[in-house]
mmCIF file of C-alpha atoms in Angstrom:
data_model
loop_
_atom_site.group_PDB
_atom_site.id
_atom_site.type_symbol
_atom_site.label_atom_id
_atom_site.label_comp_id
_atom_site.label_asym_id
_atom_site.label_seq_id
_atom_site.Cartn_x
_atom_site.Cartn_y
_atom_site.Cartn_z
ATOM 1 C CA MET G 11 2.735 -32.852 6.924
ATOM 2 C CA PHE G 12 -0.002 -32.369 9.504
ATOM 3 C CA TYR G 13 0.753 -32.580 13.223
ATOM 4 C CA PHE G 14 -2.536 -32.115 15.053
ATOM 5 C CA SER G 15 -3.966 -33.204 18.363
ATOM 6 C CA VAL G 16 -7.359 -34.284 17.109
ATOM 7 C CA SER G 17 -10.403 -36.435 17.763
ATOM 8 C CA MET G 18 -11.076 -39.589 15.783
ATOM 9 C CA ARG G 19 -13.709 -37.769 13.714
ATOM 10 C CA GLU G 20 -11.237 -35.070 12.812
ATOM 11 C CA VAL G 21 -8.612 -37.684 11.976
ATOM 12 C CA ALA G 22 -11.022 -39.144 9.457
ATOM 13 C CA PHE G 23 -11.787 -35.676 8.060
ATOM 14 C CA ILE G 24 -8.101 -34.890 7.601
ATOM 15 C CA LYS G 25 -7.339 -38.308 6.124
ATOM 16 C CA GLN G 26 -10.163 -37.922 3.645
ATOM 17 C CA ASN G 27 -9.038 -34.494 2.417
ATOM 18 C CA LYS G 28 -5.311 -34.346 3.103
ATOM 19 C CA GLU G 29 -4.209 -35.430 -0.372
ATOM 20 C CA LYS G 30 -6.590 -32.957 -2.021
ATOM 21 C CA TRP G 31 -5.315 -30.086 0.121
ATOM 22 C CA LEU G 32 -1.660 -30.870 -0.471
ATOM 23 C CA ASN G 33 -2.170 -31.215 -4.234
ATOM 24 C CA PHE G 34 -4.112 -27.961 -4.279
ATOM 25 C CA GLU G 35 -1.335 -26.302 -2.284
ATOM 26 C CA LYS G 36 1.386 -27.441 -4.690
ATOM 27 C CA THR G 37 -0.697 -26.457 -7.705
ATOM 28 C CA ILE G 38 -1.447 -23.014 -6.293
ATOM 29 C CA TYR G 39 2.158 -22.108 -5.551
ATOM 30 C CA ASN G 40 3.509 -23.601 -8.787
ATOM 31 C CA ASN G 41 0.905 -21.758 -10.916
ATOM 32 C CA GLN G 42 -0.145 -24.938 -12.688
ATOM 33 C CA PHE G 43 -3.766 -23.915 -13.253
ATOM 34 C CA LYS G 44 -4.499 -23.269 -16.921
ATOM 35 C CA ASN G 45 -8.255 -22.975 -16.483
ATOM 36 C CA PRO G 46 -9.489 -20.317 -14.022
ATOM 37 C CA ASP G 47 -12.846 -22.091 -13.752
ATOM 38 C CA THR G 48 -11.078 -25.169 -12.423
ATOM 39 C CA LEU G 49 -9.289 -23.034 -9.872
ATOM 40 C CA SER G 50 -12.557 -21.445 -8.811
ATOM 41 C CA SER G 51 -14.246 -24.820 -8.474
ATOM 42 C CA LEU G 52 -11.487 -26.241 -6.315
ATOM 43 C CA TYR G 53 -11.401 -23.072 -4.262
ATOM 44 C CA ILE G 54 -15.086 -23.448 -3.448
ATOM 45 C CA GLN G 55 -14.364 -27.011 -2.271
ATOM 46 C CA LEU G 56 -11.612 -25.644 -0.067
ATOM 47 C CA MET G 57 -13.954 -23.040 1.428
ATOM 48 C CA ASN G 58 -16.520 -25.768 2.129
ATOM 49 C CA ASP G 59 -13.860 -27.778 3.952
ATOM 50 C CA LEU G 60 -12.871 -24.674 5.909
ATOM 51 C CA ALA G 61 -16.478 -23.958 6.881
ATOM 52 C CA TYR G 62 -16.909 -27.566 7.984
ATOM 53 C CA ALA G 63 -13.737 -27.438 10.100
ATOM 54 C CA GLN G 64 -14.789 -24.135 11.695
ATOM 55 C CA THR G 65 -18.152 -25.671 12.621
ATOM 56 C CA TYR G 66 -17.042 -29.028 14.002
ATOM 57 C CA TYR G 67 -13.399 -28.460 15.019
ATOM 58 C CA PRO G 68 -13.246 -24.757 16.039
ATOM 59 C CA LYS G 69 -10.005 -25.129 18.019
ATOM 60 C CA SER G 70 -8.164 -27.183 15.426
ATOM 61 C CA LYS G 71 -4.973 -26.068 13.689
ATOM 62 C CA THR G 72 -6.573 -27.381 10.497
ATOM 63 C CA ILE G 73 -8.475 -24.076 10.326
ATOM 64 C CA SER G 74 -5.256 -22.055 10.341
ATOM 65 C CA TYR G 75 -3.795 -24.185 7.558
ATOM 66 C CA LEU G 76 -6.895 -23.913 5.373
ATOM 67 C CA ASN G 77 -7.120 -20.163 5.980
ATOM 68 C CA GLN G 78 -3.565 -19.665 4.729
ATOM 69 C CA LEU G 79 -4.232 -21.837 1.696
ATOM 70 C CA ALA G 80 -7.425 -19.916 0.966
ATOM 71 C CA SER G 81 -5.618 -16.565 1.173
ATOM 72 C CA ALA G 82 -3.028 -17.753 -1.337
ATOM 73 C CA ALA G 83 -5.817 -18.964 -3.616
ATOM 74 C CA PHE G 84 -7.457 -15.518 -3.496
ATOM 75 C CA GLN G 85 -4.417 -13.994 -5.153
ATOM 76 C CA ARG G 86 -4.321 -16.617 -7.915
ATOM 77 C CA ILE G 87 -8.055 -16.266 -8.597
ATOM 78 C CA TYR G 88 -7.750 -12.512 -8.872
ATOM 79 C CA ARG G 89 -4.888 -12.768 -11.347
ATOM 80 C CA THR G 90 -6.717 -15.250 -13.569
ATOM 81 C CA LYS G 91 -10.032 -13.373 -13.458
ATOM 82 C CA ARG G 92 -8.945 -9.796 -14.034
ATOM 83 C CA GLU G 93 -9.427 -8.339 -17.490
ATOM 84 C CA LYS G 94 -7.681 -5.289 -18.934
ATOM 85 C CA THR G 95 -6.503 -4.312 -15.471
ATOM 86 C CA ASN G 96 -3.325 -2.330 -15.322
ATOM 87 C CA ARG G 97 -0.655 -4.422 -13.582
ATOM 88 C CA PHE G 98 0.621 -1.421 -11.655
ATOM 89 C CA ILE G 99 -2.838 -0.543 -10.353
ATOM 90 C CA SER G 100 -3.687 -4.136 -9.455
ATOM 91 C CA PHE G 101 -0.463 -4.399 -7.448
ATOM 92 C CA TRP G 102 -1.489 -1.561 -5.125
ATOM 93 C CA LYS G 103 -5.232 -2.100 -5.266
ATOM 94 C CA THR G 104 -5.434 -5.841 -4.708
ATOM 95 C CA GLU G 105 -2.179 -7.779 -4.580
ATOM 96 C CA VAL G 106 -0.497 -5.980 -1.667
ATOM 97 C CA PRO G 107 -3.700 -5.788 0.431
ATOM 98 C CA LEU G 108 -4.242 -9.535 0.011
ATOM 99 C CA ILE G 109 -0.675 -10.226 1.104
ATOM 100 C CA MET G 110 -1.147 -7.922 4.093
ATOM 101 C CA TYR G 111 -4.334 -9.780 5.023
ATOM 102 C CA GLN G 112 -2.688 -13.170 4.695
ATOM 103 C CA PHE G 113 0.280 -12.171 6.871
ATOM 104 C CA ARG G 114 -1.456 -9.674 9.133
ATOM 105 C CA ARG G 115 -0.160 -11.406 12.261
ATOM 106 C CA TYR G 116 3.387 -10.266 11.399
ATOM 107 C CA VAL G 117 2.176 -6.665 11.409
ATOM 108 C CA LEU G 118 0.875 -7.274 14.929
ATOM 109 C CA TYR G 119 4.192 -8.816 15.973
ATOM 110 C CA ALA G 120 6.118 -5.859 14.543
ATOM 111 C CA PHE G 121 3.946 -3.316 16.358
ATOM 112 C CA LEU G 122 4.282 -5.228 19.622
ATOM 113 C CA ILE G 123 8.066 -5.429 19.322
ATOM 114 C CA PHE G 124 8.410 -1.805 18.324
ATOM 115 C CA GLY G 125 6.000 -0.583 20.994
ATOM 116 C CA THR G 126 7.831 -2.570 23.666
ATOM 117 C CA PHE G 127 11.140 -0.915 22.838
ATOM 118 C CA VAL G 128 9.566 2.549 22.612
ATOM 119 C CA THR G 129 8.411 1.981 26.189
ATOM 120 C CA ILE G 130 11.847 0.742 27.227
ATOM 121 C CA GLY G 131 13.435 3.831 25.665
ATOM 122 C CA ALA G 132 11.108 6.203 27.482
ATOM 123 C CA VAL G 133 11.474 4.447 30.845
ATOM 124 C CA SER G 134 15.263 4.286 30.494
ATOM 125 C CA ALA G 135 15.411 8.015 29.729
ATOM 126 C CA ALA G 136 13.233 8.721 32.760
ATOM 127 C CA TYR G 137 15.518 6.851 35.158
ATOM 128 C CA ASP G 138 18.913 7.649 33.638
ATOM 129 C CA ASP G 139 19.821 11.262 32.829
ATOM 130 C CA SER G 140 22.670 10.189 30.554
ATOM 131 C CA PHE G 141 20.579 7.751 28.497
ATOM 132 C CA VAL G 142 19.241 10.337 26.032
ATOM 133 C CA ARG G 143 22.754 11.586 25.262
ATOM 134 C CA LEU G 144 23.914 7.994 24.811
ATOM 135 C CA ILE G 145 21.163 7.313 22.269
ATOM 136 C CA LEU G 146 20.814 10.652 20.460
ATOM 137 C CA GLY G 147 24.334 12.015 20.843
ATOM 138 C CA ASP G 148 25.644 15.091 22.652
ATOM 139 C CA ASN G 149 25.510 17.328 19.587
ATOM 140 C CA TYR G 150 21.814 16.675 18.933
ATOM 141 C CA VAL G 151 20.867 17.112 22.593
ATOM 142 C CA ASN G 152 22.873 20.334 23.022
ATOM 143 C CA THR G 153 21.539 21.823 19.798
ATOM 144 C CA THR G 154 17.951 20.964 20.723
ATOM 145 C CA LEU G 155 18.356 22.452 24.199
ATOM 146 C CA GLU G 156 19.543 25.689 22.603
ATOM 147 C CA ASN G 157 16.562 25.632 20.250
ATOM 148 C CA ILE G 158 14.172 25.103 23.161
ATOM 149 C CA GLU G 159 15.620 28.123 24.934
ATOM 150 C CA LYS G 160 15.020 30.132 21.750
ATOM 151 C CA GLY G 161 11.390 29.014 21.703
ATOM 152 C CA ASP G 162 11.598 26.676 18.680
ATOM 153 C CA PRO G 163 12.112 23.044 19.856
ATOM 154 C CA VAL G 164 12.053 21.570 16.342
ATOM 155 C CA ALA G 165 14.291 24.184 14.737
ATOM 156 C CA ILE G 166 16.753 21.424 13.849
ATOM 157 C CA TYR G 167 14.483 20.609 10.909
ATOM 158 C CA LYS G 168 15.419 24.003 9.467
ATOM 159 C CA SER G 169 19.145 23.314 9.619
ATOM 160 C CA SER G 170 19.430 22.617 5.882
ATOM 161 C CA GLY G 171 17.609 23.429 2.662
ATOM 162 C CA ASN G 172 14.206 21.996 1.832
ATOM 163 C CA PHE G 173 15.256 19.837 -1.083
ATOM 164 C CA GLY G 174 18.519 18.693 0.476
ATOM 165 C CA MET G 175 16.764 17.576 3.651
ATOM 166 C CA PHE G 176 14.033 15.836 1.622
ATOM 167 C CA ILE G 177 16.590 13.799 -0.347
ATOM 168 C CA GLY G 178 18.827 13.029 2.639
ATOM 169 C CA ILE G 179 16.012 11.976 4.974
ATOM 170 C CA THR G 180 14.244 9.937 2.299
ATOM 171 C CA LEU G 181 17.382 8.013 1.347
ATOM 172 C CA ASN G 182 18.123 7.312 5.000
ATOM 173 C CA ASN G 183 14.594 6.059 5.659
ATOM 174 C CA LEU G 184 14.686 3.851 2.561
ATOM 175 C CA TYR G 185 17.990 2.437 3.786
ATOM 176 C CA VAL G 186 16.512 1.686 7.220
ATOM 177 C CA GLY G 187 13.475 0.002 5.678
ATOM 178 C CA ILE G 188 15.468 -2.152 3.266
ATOM 179 C CA LYS G 189 17.891 -3.112 6.040
ATOM 180 C CA SER G 190 15.025 -4.014 8.346
ATOM 181 C CA PHE G 191 13.616 -6.351 5.695
ATOM 182 C CA LEU G 192 16.879 -7.937 4.579
ATOM 183 C CA PHE G 193 18.022 -8.519 8.169
ATOM 184 C CA GLY G 194 15.018 -10.805 8.486
ATOM 185 C CA VAL G 195 17.165 -13.451 6.799
ATOM 186 C CA PHE G 196 18.769 -14.022 10.214
ATOM 187 C CA GLY G 197 15.668 -15.750 11.463
ATOM 188 C CA GLY G 198 13.949 -12.415 12.109
ATOM 189 C CA LEU G 199 16.489 -11.460 14.800
ATOM 190 C CA GLY G 200 18.103 -8.827 12.576
ATOM 191 C CA THR G 201 14.726 -7.230 11.961
ATOM 192 C CA GLY G 202 14.032 -7.309 15.674
ATOM 193 C CA TYR G 203 17.320 -5.487 16.238
ATOM 194 C CA VAL G 204 16.389 -2.709 13.784
ATOM 195 C CA LEU G 205 12.974 -2.323 15.437
ATOM 196 C CA MET G 206 14.686 -2.260 18.834
ATOM 197 C CA VAL G 207 17.147 0.486 17.867
ATOM 198 C CA ASN G 208 14.478 2.695 16.316
ATOM 199 C CA GLY G 209 11.975 2.018 19.088
ATOM 200 C CA ILE G 210 14.399 2.908 21.875
ATOM 201 C CA MET G 211 15.456 6.008 19.959
ATOM 202 C CA LEU G 212 11.850 7.164 19.544
ATOM 203 C CA GLY G 213 10.964 6.494 23.179
ATOM 204 C CA SER G 214 13.969 8.326 24.603
ATOM 205 C CA PHE G 215 13.542 11.112 22.031
ATOM 206 C CA GLN G 216 9.956 11.843 23.013
ATOM 207 C CA TYR G 217 10.686 11.569 26.736
ATOM 208 C CA PHE G 218 13.472 14.102 26.310
ATOM 209 C CA PHE G 219 10.980 16.676 25.001
ATOM 210 C CA HIS G 220 8.555 15.762 27.772
ATOM 211 C CA GLU G 221 11.259 16.340 30.368
ATOM 212 C CA GLN G 222 11.961 19.762 28.869
ATOM 213 C CA GLY G 223 8.284 20.691 29.017
ATOM 214 C CA VAL G 224 7.806 20.948 25.250
ATOM 215 C CA LEU G 225 6.248 17.557 24.453
ATOM 216 C CA TRP G 226 3.221 19.075 22.705
ATOM 217 C CA GLU G 227 5.387 21.349 20.564
ATOM 218 C CA SER G 228 7.478 18.361 19.512
ATOM 219 C CA VAL G 229 4.472 16.150 18.801
ATOM 220 C CA ARG G 230 2.657 18.646 16.589
ATOM 221 C CA GLY G 231 5.878 19.234 14.670
ATOM 222 C CA ILE G 232 7.714 15.931 14.431
ATOM 223 C CA TRP G 233 4.661 13.754 13.834
ATOM 224 C CA ILE G 234 3.711 15.714 10.740
ATOM 225 C CA HIS G 235 6.192 13.462 8.949
ATOM 226 C CA GLY G 236 6.605 10.891 11.716
ATOM 227 C CA SER G 237 3.172 9.294 11.320
ATOM 228 C CA MET G 238 4.025 7.839 7.915
ATOM 229 C CA GLU G 239 7.736 7.448 8.603
ATOM 230 C CA ILE G 240 7.372 5.386 11.780
ATOM 231 C CA PHE G 241 4.390 3.393 10.507
ATOM 232 C CA ALA G 242 6.321 2.474 7.344
ATOM 233 C CA ILE G 243 9.292 1.291 9.421
ATOM 234 C CA VAL G 244 6.988 -1.029 11.384
ATOM 235 C CA ILE G 245 5.451 -2.441 8.183
ATOM 236 C CA GLU G 246 8.944 -3.017 6.791
ATOM 237 C CA GLY G 247 9.727 -4.787 10.039
ATOM 238 C CA ALA G 248 6.691 -7.014 9.488
ATOM 239 C CA ALA G 249 8.099 -7.927 6.058
ATOM 240 C CA GLY G 250 11.410 -8.838 7.697
ATOM 241 C CA LEU G 251 9.689 -11.000 10.317
ATOM 242 C CA LEU G 252 7.797 -12.750 7.520
ATOM 243 C CA LEU G 253 11.086 -13.453 5.764
ATOM 244 C CA GLY G 254 12.573 -14.870 8.957
ATOM 245 C CA ALA G 255 9.526 -17.041 9.625
ATOM 246 C CA SER G 256 9.677 -18.464 6.098
ATOM 247 C CA ILE G 257 13.132 -19.822 6.935
ATOM 248 C CA LEU G 258 12.435 -21.050 10.454
ATOM 249 C CA PHE G 259 8.958 -22.470 9.851
ATOM 250 C CA PRO G 260 8.678 -23.914 6.316
ATOM 251 C CA LYS G 261 5.618 -26.004 7.283
ATOM 252 C CA THR G 262 4.711 -28.369 4.433
ATOM 253 C CA TYR G 263 7.227 -26.852 2.006
ATOM 254 C CA SER G 264 10.915 -27.425 1.555
ATOM 255 C CA ARG G 265 12.910 -24.742 3.355
ATOM 256 C CA MET G 266 14.091 -23.268 0.047
ATOM 257 C CA ALA G 267 10.564 -23.131 -1.406
ATOM 258 C CA SER G 268 9.283 -21.497 1.782
ATOM 259 C CA PHE G 269 12.139 -18.970 1.708
ATOM 260 C CA LYS G 270 11.416 -18.043 -1.907
ATOM 261 C CA MET G 271 7.740 -17.428 -1.113
ATOM 262 C CA GLY G 272 8.638 -15.399 1.976
ATOM 263 C CA LEU G 273 11.174 -13.367 0.001
ATOM 264 C CA LYS G 274 8.707 -12.670 -2.802
ATOM 265 C CA ASN G 275 5.874 -11.599 -0.509
ATOM 266 C CA GLY G 276 8.230 -9.617 1.722
ATOM 267 C CA ILE G 277 9.635 -7.655 -1.218
ATOM 268 C CA LYS G 278 6.123 -6.713 -2.302
ATOM 269 C CA ILE G 279 5.328 -5.447 1.188
ATOM 270 C CA LEU G 280 8.618 -3.538 1.265
ATOM 271 C CA ILE G 281 7.972 -1.890 -2.109
ATOM 272 C CA SER G 282 4.490 -0.878 -0.975
ATOM 273 C CA THR G 283 6.006 1.273 1.792
ATOM 274 C CA PHE G 284 8.177 3.354 -0.546
ATOM 275 C CA PRO G 285 5.497 5.916 -1.516
ATOM 276 C CA PHE G 286 4.759 6.517 2.163
ATOM 277 C CA THR G 287 8.470 6.893 2.897
ATOM 278 C CA LEU G 288 8.772 9.417 0.060
ATOM 279 C CA ALA G 289 5.735 11.309 1.356
ATOM 280 C CA ALA G 290 7.228 11.380 4.864
ATOM 281 C CA GLY G 291 10.523 12.694 3.467
ATOM 282 C CA PHE G 292 8.696 15.412 1.556
ATOM 283 C CA LEU G 293 6.766 16.493 4.648
ATOM 284 C CA GLU G 294 9.932 16.510 6.752
ATOM 285 C CA GLY G 295 11.828 18.562 4.213
ATOM 286 C CA PHE G 296 9.143 21.042 3.223
ATOM 287 C CA VAL G 297 6.434 21.173 5.915
ATOM 288 C CA THR G 298 7.716 20.224 9.386
ATOM 289 C CA ARG G 299 10.013 23.277 9.485
ATOM 290 C CA TYR G 300 6.942 25.518 9.602
ATOM 291 C CA SER G 301 5.202 23.679 12.452
ATOM 292 C CA ASN G 302 6.038 26.380 15.013
ATOM 293 C CA ILE G 303 4.087 29.004 13.046
ATOM 294 C CA MET G 304 1.197 26.701 12.090
ATOM 295 C CA SER G 305 -2.078 26.764 13.931
ATOM 296 C CA ASN G 306 -2.750 23.709 16.065
ATOM 297 C CA TRP G 307 -5.664 22.618 13.900
ATOM 298 C CA LEU G 308 -3.507 22.600 10.779
ATOM 299 C CA SER G 309 -0.589 20.604 12.221
ATOM 300 C CA VAL G 310 -2.898 18.163 14.003
ATOM 301 C CA GLY G 311 -4.985 17.871 10.858
ATOM 302 C CA ILE G 312 -1.934 16.908 8.781
ATOM 303 C CA ILE G 313 -0.918 14.342 11.398
ATOM 304 C CA LEU G 314 -4.381 12.769 11.542
ATOM 305 C CA ILE G 315 -4.752 12.687 7.751
ATOM 306 C CA THR G 316 -1.360 11.072 7.131
ATOM 307 C CA LEU G 317 -1.867 8.571 9.949
ATOM 308 C CA SER G 318 -5.363 7.737 8.699
ATOM 309 C CA ILE G 319 -4.180 7.136 5.124
ATOM 310 C CA ILE G 320 -1.413 4.698 5.998
ATOM 311 C CA SER G 321 -3.467 3.001 8.739
ATOM 312 C CA TYR G 322 -6.375 2.499 6.370
ATOM 313 C CA TYR G 323 -4.183 1.013 3.656
ATOM 314 C CA TYR G 324 -2.393 -1.511 5.860
ATOM 315 C CA LEU G 325 -4.909 -2.269 8.602
ATOM 316 C CA ILE G 326 -8.429 -1.794 7.196
ATOM 317 C CA TYR G 327 -8.311 -1.999 3.409
ATOM 318 C CA PRO G 328 -6.843 -5.561 3.334
ATOM 319 C CA HIS G 329 -9.956 -6.834 5.142
ATOM 320 C CA ILE G 330 -12.202 -5.038 2.654
ATOM 321 C CA VAL G 331 -10.388 -6.553 -0.351
ATOM 322 C CA HIS G 332 -10.414 -10.001 1.241
ATOM 323 C CA LYS G 333 -14.148 -9.774 1.885
ATOM 324 C CA LYS G 334 -14.914 -8.609 -1.662
ATOM 325 C CA LEU G 335 -12.886 -11.368 -3.272
ATOM 326 C CA LYS G 336 -14.442 -13.956 -1.016
ATOM 327 C CA ALA G 337 -17.892 -12.771 -2.110
ATOM 328 C CA HIS G 338 -16.761 -12.802 -5.738
ATOM 329 C CA VAL G 339 -15.465 -16.369 -5.556
ATOM 330 C CA SER G 340 -18.663 -17.606 -3.906
ATOM 331 C CA THR G 341 -20.590 -16.510 -7.004
ATOM 332 C CA LEU G 342 -18.348 -18.346 -9.469
#
């Protein structure tokens, strides 16, 4: 149902189109369209309604509702229009980016939550000498201090074999990501907890190196794998927040129907992070250990390239795909 604070003109606009929108919404999510041309035609009507609302009621919540409905329609149109497209390729090339565009606000929420706790971790470490040991453990701190004295602050990444570290780190990061998503079932609070723990750990971790005067050495080493690893954790957190929101805020759907849609979209986002998690594990196991003998331009170059790739895929590419499909639909 619609709950809007609106003018009389907008009331009439909503009343006139409400039944059409709700029927279109049910049809979209139940995959009842047999004719893609019918879907395209109705989608164009929806876009006309959206354009009208944006022109005459720019502050109305109607715009948000129609935007979400339009994003869902994009995915259905793409599926019905594609020909001879490999399902695997279309998943990465179009389906995930469209989901990321539709739920981009959860990515923002995840970054804000994570960034807040990174700050808390750093500030806590700055004002409490025992905080770093509490978070990272005495063994890690003592070992790292010894490594710093030896002139190799990130020597801990050489403590085991390449392949063994790659497997161990990758499995752990996959576990963290899956847990972050599944914990979203607790209204998003569980996901928030995972983001909190990892954020505080990262903040205190980096402040520890700063305090020891080797922040740059740690950054150019750890972030070789950390760019993708940390970014993926945040995206997985966004998937968990989406899952939690689908339970708490079902909108016009039944709570179960909303949960199923949130679960389905969240799983797709989660799966999309796995290649980045694997890449981060590979870099941590096989590349980070050599950071102390790398030139600055090489280590910084790896960091910038990995960060650019994952940032482009999750933050920029979804807008490009959305824009292309919007242009495609307008020509139907």
